[in-house]
mmCIF file with all atom_site columns, C-alpha atoms in Angstrom:
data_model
loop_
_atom_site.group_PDB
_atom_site.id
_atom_site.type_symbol
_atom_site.label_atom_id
_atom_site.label_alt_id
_atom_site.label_comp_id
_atom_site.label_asym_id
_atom_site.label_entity_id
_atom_site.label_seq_id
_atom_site.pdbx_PDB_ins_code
_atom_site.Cartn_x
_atom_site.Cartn_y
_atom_site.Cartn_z
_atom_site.occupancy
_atom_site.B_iso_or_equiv
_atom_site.pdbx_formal_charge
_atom_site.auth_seq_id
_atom_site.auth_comp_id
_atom_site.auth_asym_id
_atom_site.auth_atom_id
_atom_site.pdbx_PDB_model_num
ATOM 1   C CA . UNK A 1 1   ? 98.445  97.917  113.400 1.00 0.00 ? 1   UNK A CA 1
ATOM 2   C CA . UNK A 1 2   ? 98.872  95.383  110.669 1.00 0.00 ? 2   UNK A CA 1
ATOM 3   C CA . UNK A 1 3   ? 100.906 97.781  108.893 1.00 0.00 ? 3   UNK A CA 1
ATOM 4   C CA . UNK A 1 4   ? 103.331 98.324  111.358 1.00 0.00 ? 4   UNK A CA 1
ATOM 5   C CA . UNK A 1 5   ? 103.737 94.409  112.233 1.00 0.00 ? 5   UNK A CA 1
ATOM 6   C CA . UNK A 1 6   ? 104.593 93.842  108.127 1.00 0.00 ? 6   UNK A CA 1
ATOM 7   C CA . UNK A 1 7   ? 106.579 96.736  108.201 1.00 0.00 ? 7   UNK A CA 1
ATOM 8   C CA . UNK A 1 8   ? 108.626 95.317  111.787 1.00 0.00 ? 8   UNK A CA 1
ATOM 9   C CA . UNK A 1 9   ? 108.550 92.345  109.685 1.00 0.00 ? 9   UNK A CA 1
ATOM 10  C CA . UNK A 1 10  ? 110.154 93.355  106.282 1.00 0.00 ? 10  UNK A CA 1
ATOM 11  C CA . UNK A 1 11  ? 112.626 95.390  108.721 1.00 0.00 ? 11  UNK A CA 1
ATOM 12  C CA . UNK A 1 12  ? 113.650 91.998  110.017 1.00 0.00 ? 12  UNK A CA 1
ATOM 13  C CA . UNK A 1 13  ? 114.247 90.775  106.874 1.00 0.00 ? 13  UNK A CA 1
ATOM 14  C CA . UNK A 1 14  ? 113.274 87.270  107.079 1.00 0.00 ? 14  UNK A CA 1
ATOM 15  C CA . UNK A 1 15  ? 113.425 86.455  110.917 1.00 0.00 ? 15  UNK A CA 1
ATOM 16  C CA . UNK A 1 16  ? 110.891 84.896  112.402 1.00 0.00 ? 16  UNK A CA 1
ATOM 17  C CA . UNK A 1 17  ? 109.114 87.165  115.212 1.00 0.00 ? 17  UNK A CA 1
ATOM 18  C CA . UNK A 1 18  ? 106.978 86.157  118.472 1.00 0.00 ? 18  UNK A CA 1
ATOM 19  C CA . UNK A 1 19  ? 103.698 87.687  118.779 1.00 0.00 ? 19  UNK A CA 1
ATOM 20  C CA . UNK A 1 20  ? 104.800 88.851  122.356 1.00 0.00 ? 20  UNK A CA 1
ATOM 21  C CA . UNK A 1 21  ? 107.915 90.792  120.156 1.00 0.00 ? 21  UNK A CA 1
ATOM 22  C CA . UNK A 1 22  ? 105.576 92.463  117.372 1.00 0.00 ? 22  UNK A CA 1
ATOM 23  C CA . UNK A 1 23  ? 102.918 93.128  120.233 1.00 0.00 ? 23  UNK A CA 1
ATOM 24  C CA . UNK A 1 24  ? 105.747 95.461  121.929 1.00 0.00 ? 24  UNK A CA 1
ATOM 25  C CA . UNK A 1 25  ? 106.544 96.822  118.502 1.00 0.00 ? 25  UNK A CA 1
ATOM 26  C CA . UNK A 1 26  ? 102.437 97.435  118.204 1.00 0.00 ? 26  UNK A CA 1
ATOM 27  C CA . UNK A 1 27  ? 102.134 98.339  121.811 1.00 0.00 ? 27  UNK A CA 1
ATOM 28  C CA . UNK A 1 28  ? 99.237  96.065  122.422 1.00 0.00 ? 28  UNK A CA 1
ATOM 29  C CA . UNK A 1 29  ? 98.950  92.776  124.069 1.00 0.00 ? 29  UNK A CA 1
ATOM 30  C CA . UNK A 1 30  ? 100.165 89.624  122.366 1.00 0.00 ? 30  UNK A CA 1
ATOM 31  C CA . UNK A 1 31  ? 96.355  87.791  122.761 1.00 0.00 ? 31  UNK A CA 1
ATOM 32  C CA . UNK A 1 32  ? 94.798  90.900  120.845 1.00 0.00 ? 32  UNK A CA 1
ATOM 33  C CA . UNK A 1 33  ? 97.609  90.824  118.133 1.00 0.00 ? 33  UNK A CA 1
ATOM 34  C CA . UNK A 1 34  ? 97.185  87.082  117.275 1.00 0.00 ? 34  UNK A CA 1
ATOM 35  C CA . UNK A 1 35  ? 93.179  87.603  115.892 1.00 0.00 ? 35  UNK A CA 1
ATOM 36  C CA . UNK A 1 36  ? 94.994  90.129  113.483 1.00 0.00 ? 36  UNK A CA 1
ATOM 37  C CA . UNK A 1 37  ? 98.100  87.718  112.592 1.00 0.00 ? 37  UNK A CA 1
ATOM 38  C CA . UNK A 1 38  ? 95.346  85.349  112.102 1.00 0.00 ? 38  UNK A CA 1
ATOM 39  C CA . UNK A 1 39  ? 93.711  87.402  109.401 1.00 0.00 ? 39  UNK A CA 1
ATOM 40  C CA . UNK A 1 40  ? 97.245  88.228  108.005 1.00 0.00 ? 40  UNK A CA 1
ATOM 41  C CA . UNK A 1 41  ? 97.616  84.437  108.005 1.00 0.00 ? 41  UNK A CA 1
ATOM 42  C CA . UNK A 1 42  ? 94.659  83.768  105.698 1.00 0.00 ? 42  UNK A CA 1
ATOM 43  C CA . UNK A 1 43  ? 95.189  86.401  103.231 1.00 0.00 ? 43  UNK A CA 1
ATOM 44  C CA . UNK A 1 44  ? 99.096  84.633  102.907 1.00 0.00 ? 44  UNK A CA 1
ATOM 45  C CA . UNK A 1 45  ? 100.475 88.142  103.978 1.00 0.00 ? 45  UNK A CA 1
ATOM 46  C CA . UNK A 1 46  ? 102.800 86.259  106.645 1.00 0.00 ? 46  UNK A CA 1
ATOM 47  C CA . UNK A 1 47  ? 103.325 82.581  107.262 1.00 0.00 ? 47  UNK A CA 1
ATOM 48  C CA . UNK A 1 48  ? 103.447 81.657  111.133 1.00 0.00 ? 48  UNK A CA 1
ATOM 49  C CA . UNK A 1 49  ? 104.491 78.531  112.697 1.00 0.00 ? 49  UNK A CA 1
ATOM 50  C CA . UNK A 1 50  ? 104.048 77.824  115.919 1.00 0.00 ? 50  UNK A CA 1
ATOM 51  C CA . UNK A 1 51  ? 105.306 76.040  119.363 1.00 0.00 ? 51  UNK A CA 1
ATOM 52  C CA . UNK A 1 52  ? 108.737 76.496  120.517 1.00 0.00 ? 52  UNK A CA 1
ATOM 53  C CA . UNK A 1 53  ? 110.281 79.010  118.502 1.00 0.00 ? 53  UNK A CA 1
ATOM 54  C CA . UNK A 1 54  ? 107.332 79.644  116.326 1.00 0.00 ? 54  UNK A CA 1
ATOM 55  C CA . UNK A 1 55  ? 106.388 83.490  114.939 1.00 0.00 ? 55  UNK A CA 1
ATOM 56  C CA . UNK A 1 56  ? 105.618 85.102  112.346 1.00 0.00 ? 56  UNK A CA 1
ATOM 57  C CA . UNK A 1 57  ? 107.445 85.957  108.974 1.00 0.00 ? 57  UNK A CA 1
ATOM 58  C CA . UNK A 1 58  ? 106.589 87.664  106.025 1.00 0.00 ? 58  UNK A CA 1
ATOM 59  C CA . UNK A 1 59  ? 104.831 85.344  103.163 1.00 0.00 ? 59  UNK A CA 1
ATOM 60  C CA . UNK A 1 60  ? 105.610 87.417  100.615 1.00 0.00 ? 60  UNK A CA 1
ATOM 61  C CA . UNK A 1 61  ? 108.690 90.015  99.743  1.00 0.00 ? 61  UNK A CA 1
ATOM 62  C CA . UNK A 1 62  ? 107.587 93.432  100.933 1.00 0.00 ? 62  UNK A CA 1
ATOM 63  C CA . UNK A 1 63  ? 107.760 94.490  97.770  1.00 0.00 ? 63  UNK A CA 1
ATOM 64  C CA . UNK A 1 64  ? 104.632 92.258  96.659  1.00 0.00 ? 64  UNK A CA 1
ATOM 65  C CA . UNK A 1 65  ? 102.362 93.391  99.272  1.00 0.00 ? 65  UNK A CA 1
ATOM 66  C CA . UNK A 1 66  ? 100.197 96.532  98.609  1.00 0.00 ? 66  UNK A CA 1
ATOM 67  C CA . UNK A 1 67  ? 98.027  98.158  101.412 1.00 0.00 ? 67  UNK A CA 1
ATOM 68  C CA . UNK A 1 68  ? 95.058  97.468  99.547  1.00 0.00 ? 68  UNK A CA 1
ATOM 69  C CA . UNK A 1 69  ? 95.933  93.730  100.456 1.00 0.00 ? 69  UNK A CA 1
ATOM 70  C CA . UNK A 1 70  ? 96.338  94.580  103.657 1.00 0.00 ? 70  UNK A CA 1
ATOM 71  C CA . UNK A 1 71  ? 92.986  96.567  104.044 1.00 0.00 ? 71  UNK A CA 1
ATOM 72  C CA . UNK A 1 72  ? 91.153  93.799  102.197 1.00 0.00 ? 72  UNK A CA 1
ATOM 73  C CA . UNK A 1 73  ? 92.340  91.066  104.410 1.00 0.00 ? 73  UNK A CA 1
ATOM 74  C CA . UNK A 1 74  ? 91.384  93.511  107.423 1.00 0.00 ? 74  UNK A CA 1
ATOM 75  C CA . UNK A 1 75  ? 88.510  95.509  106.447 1.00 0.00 ? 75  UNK A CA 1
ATOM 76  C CA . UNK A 1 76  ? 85.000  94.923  106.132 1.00 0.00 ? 76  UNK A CA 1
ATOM 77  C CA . UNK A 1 77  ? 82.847  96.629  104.027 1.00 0.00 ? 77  UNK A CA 1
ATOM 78  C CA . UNK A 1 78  ? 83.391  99.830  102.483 1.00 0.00 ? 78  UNK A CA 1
ATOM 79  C CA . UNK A 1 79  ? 85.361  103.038 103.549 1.00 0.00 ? 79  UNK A CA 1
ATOM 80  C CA . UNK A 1 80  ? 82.679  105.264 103.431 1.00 0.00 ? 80  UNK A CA 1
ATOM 81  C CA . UNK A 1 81  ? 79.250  104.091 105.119 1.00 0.00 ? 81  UNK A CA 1
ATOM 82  C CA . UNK A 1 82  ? 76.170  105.915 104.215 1.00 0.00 ? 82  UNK A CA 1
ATOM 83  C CA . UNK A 1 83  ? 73.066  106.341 106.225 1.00 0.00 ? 83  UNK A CA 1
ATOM 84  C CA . UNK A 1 84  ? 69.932  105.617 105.449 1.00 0.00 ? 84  UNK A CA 1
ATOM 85  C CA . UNK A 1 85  ? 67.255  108.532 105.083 1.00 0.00 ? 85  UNK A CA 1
ATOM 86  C CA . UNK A 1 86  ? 64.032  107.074 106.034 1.00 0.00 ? 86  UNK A CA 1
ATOM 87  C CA . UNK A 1 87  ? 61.721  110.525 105.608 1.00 0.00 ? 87  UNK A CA 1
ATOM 88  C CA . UNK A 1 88  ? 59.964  109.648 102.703 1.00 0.00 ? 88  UNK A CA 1
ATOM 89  C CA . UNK A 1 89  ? 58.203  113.259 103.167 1.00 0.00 ? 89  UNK A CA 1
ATOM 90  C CA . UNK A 1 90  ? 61.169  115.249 103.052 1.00 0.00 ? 90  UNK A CA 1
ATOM 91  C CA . UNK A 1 91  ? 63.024  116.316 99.629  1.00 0.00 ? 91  UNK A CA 1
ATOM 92  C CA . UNK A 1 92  ? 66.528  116.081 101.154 1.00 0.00 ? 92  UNK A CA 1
ATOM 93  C CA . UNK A 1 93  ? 65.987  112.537 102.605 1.00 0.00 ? 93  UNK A CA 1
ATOM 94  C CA . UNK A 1 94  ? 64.072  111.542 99.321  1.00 0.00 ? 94  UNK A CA 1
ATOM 95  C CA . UNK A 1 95  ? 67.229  112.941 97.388  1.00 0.00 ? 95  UNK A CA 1
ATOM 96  C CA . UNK A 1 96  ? 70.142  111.845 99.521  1.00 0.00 ? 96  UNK A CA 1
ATOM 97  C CA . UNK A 1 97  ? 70.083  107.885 99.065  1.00 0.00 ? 97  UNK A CA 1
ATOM 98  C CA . UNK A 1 98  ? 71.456  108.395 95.194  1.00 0.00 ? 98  UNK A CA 1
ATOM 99  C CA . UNK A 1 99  ? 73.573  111.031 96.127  1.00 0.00 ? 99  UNK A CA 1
ATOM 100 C CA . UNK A 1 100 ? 75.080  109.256 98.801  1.00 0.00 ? 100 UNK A CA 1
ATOM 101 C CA . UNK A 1 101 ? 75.128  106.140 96.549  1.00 0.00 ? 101 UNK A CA 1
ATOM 102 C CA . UNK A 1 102 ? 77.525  107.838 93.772  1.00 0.00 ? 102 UNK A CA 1
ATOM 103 C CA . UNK A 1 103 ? 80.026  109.351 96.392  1.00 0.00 ? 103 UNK A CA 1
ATOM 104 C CA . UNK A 1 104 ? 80.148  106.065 98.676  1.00 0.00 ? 104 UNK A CA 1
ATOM 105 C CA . UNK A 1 105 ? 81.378  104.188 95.200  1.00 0.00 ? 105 UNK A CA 1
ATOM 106 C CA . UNK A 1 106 ? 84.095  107.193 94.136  1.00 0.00 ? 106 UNK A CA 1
ATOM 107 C CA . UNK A 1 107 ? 85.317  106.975 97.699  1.00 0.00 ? 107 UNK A CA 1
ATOM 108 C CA . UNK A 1 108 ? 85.839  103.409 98.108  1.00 0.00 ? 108 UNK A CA 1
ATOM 109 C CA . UNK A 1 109 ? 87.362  103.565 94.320  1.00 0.00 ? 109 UNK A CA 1
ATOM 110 C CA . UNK A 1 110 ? 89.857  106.220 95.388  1.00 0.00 ? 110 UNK A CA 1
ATOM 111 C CA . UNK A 1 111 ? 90.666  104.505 99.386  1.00 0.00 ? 111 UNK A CA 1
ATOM 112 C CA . UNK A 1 112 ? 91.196  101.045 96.811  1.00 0.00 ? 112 UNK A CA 1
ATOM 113 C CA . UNK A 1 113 ? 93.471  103.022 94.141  1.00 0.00 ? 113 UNK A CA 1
ATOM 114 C CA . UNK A 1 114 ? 95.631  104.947 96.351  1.00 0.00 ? 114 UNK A CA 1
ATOM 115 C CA . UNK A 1 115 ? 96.432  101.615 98.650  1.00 0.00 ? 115 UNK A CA 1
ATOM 116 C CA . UNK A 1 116 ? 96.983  99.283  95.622  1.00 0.00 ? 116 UNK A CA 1
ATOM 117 C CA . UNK A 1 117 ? 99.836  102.139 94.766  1.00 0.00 ? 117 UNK A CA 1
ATOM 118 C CA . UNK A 1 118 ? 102.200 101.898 97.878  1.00 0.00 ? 118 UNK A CA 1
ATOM 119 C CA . UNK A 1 119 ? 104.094 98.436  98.738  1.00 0.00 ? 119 UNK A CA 1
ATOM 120 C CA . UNK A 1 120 ? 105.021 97.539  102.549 1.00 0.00 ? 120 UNK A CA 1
ATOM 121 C CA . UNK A 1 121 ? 109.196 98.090  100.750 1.00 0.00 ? 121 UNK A CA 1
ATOM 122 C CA . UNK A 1 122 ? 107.553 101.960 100.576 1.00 0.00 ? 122 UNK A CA 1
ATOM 123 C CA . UNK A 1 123 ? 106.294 102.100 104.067 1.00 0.00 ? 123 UNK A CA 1
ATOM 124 C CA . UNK A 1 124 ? 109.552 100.740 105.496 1.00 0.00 ? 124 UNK A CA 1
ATOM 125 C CA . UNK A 1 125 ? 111.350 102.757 103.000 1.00 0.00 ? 125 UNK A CA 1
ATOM 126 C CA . UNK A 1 126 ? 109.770 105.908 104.441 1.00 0.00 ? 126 UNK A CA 1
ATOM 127 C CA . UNK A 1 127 ? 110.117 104.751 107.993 1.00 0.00 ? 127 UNK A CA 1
ATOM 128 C CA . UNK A 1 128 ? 114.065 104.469 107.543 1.00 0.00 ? 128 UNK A CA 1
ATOM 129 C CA . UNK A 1 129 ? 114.006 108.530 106.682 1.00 0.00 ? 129 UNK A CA 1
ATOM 130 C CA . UNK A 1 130 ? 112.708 109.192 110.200 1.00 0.00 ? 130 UNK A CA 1
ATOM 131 C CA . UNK A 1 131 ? 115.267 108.608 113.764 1.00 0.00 ? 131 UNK A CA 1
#
């Protein structure tokens, strides 16, 4: 959802849009939208005023902002959760904690690589090959 509301955004090219416009974009309702805005807000990934023609804008040139921004001012905690194995008598639970350990870290290092390498400019840039 915050994807799509930069990308509407950079698409707009500087305009200023309503939460009630980006929530029709989003198809969601405007009240929902504005928690995420908010979030948007903090991380300086769109400036907003607000009142009488208020809305949001981008706070930074598409170009500048990576998903990884995105997910970190979204997300919280890792991609990958691991459980916790509790049976202290069995040899898989015993051996899974570690195990689990090592892949939770090389997934969250490959979700954080692979964001930090696309721009919001490549998202809409990819959206504009598609009527």
């Amino acid at each position: 959802m915050a994807l799509h509301v930069l990308t509407a955004l950079a698409y707009r090219k500087g305009e200023t849009l309503t939460s009630t416009e980006l929530a029709g974009s989003v198809g969601t309702n405007p009240a929902f939208l504005r928690t995420v805005l908010g979030r948007l807000k903090a991380a300086g990934l769109i400036e907003v005023n607000l009142g009488k023609g208020g809305g949001a804008r981008l706070g930074r040139e598409p170009e500048a902002i990576t998903l990884e921004d995105i997910y970190n001012a979204l997300e919280e905690g890792p991609a990958m959760h691991k459980h916790a194995c509790t049976a202290a008598m069995c040899q898989v639970a015993r051996g899974m904690g570690p195990v689990l350990a090592a892949l939770e870290a090389d997934v969250n290092a490959a979700v954080r690589t692979r964001l930090a390498q696309k721009t919001v400019a490549d998202v809409l840039g990819q959206v504009g090959q598609h009527p």
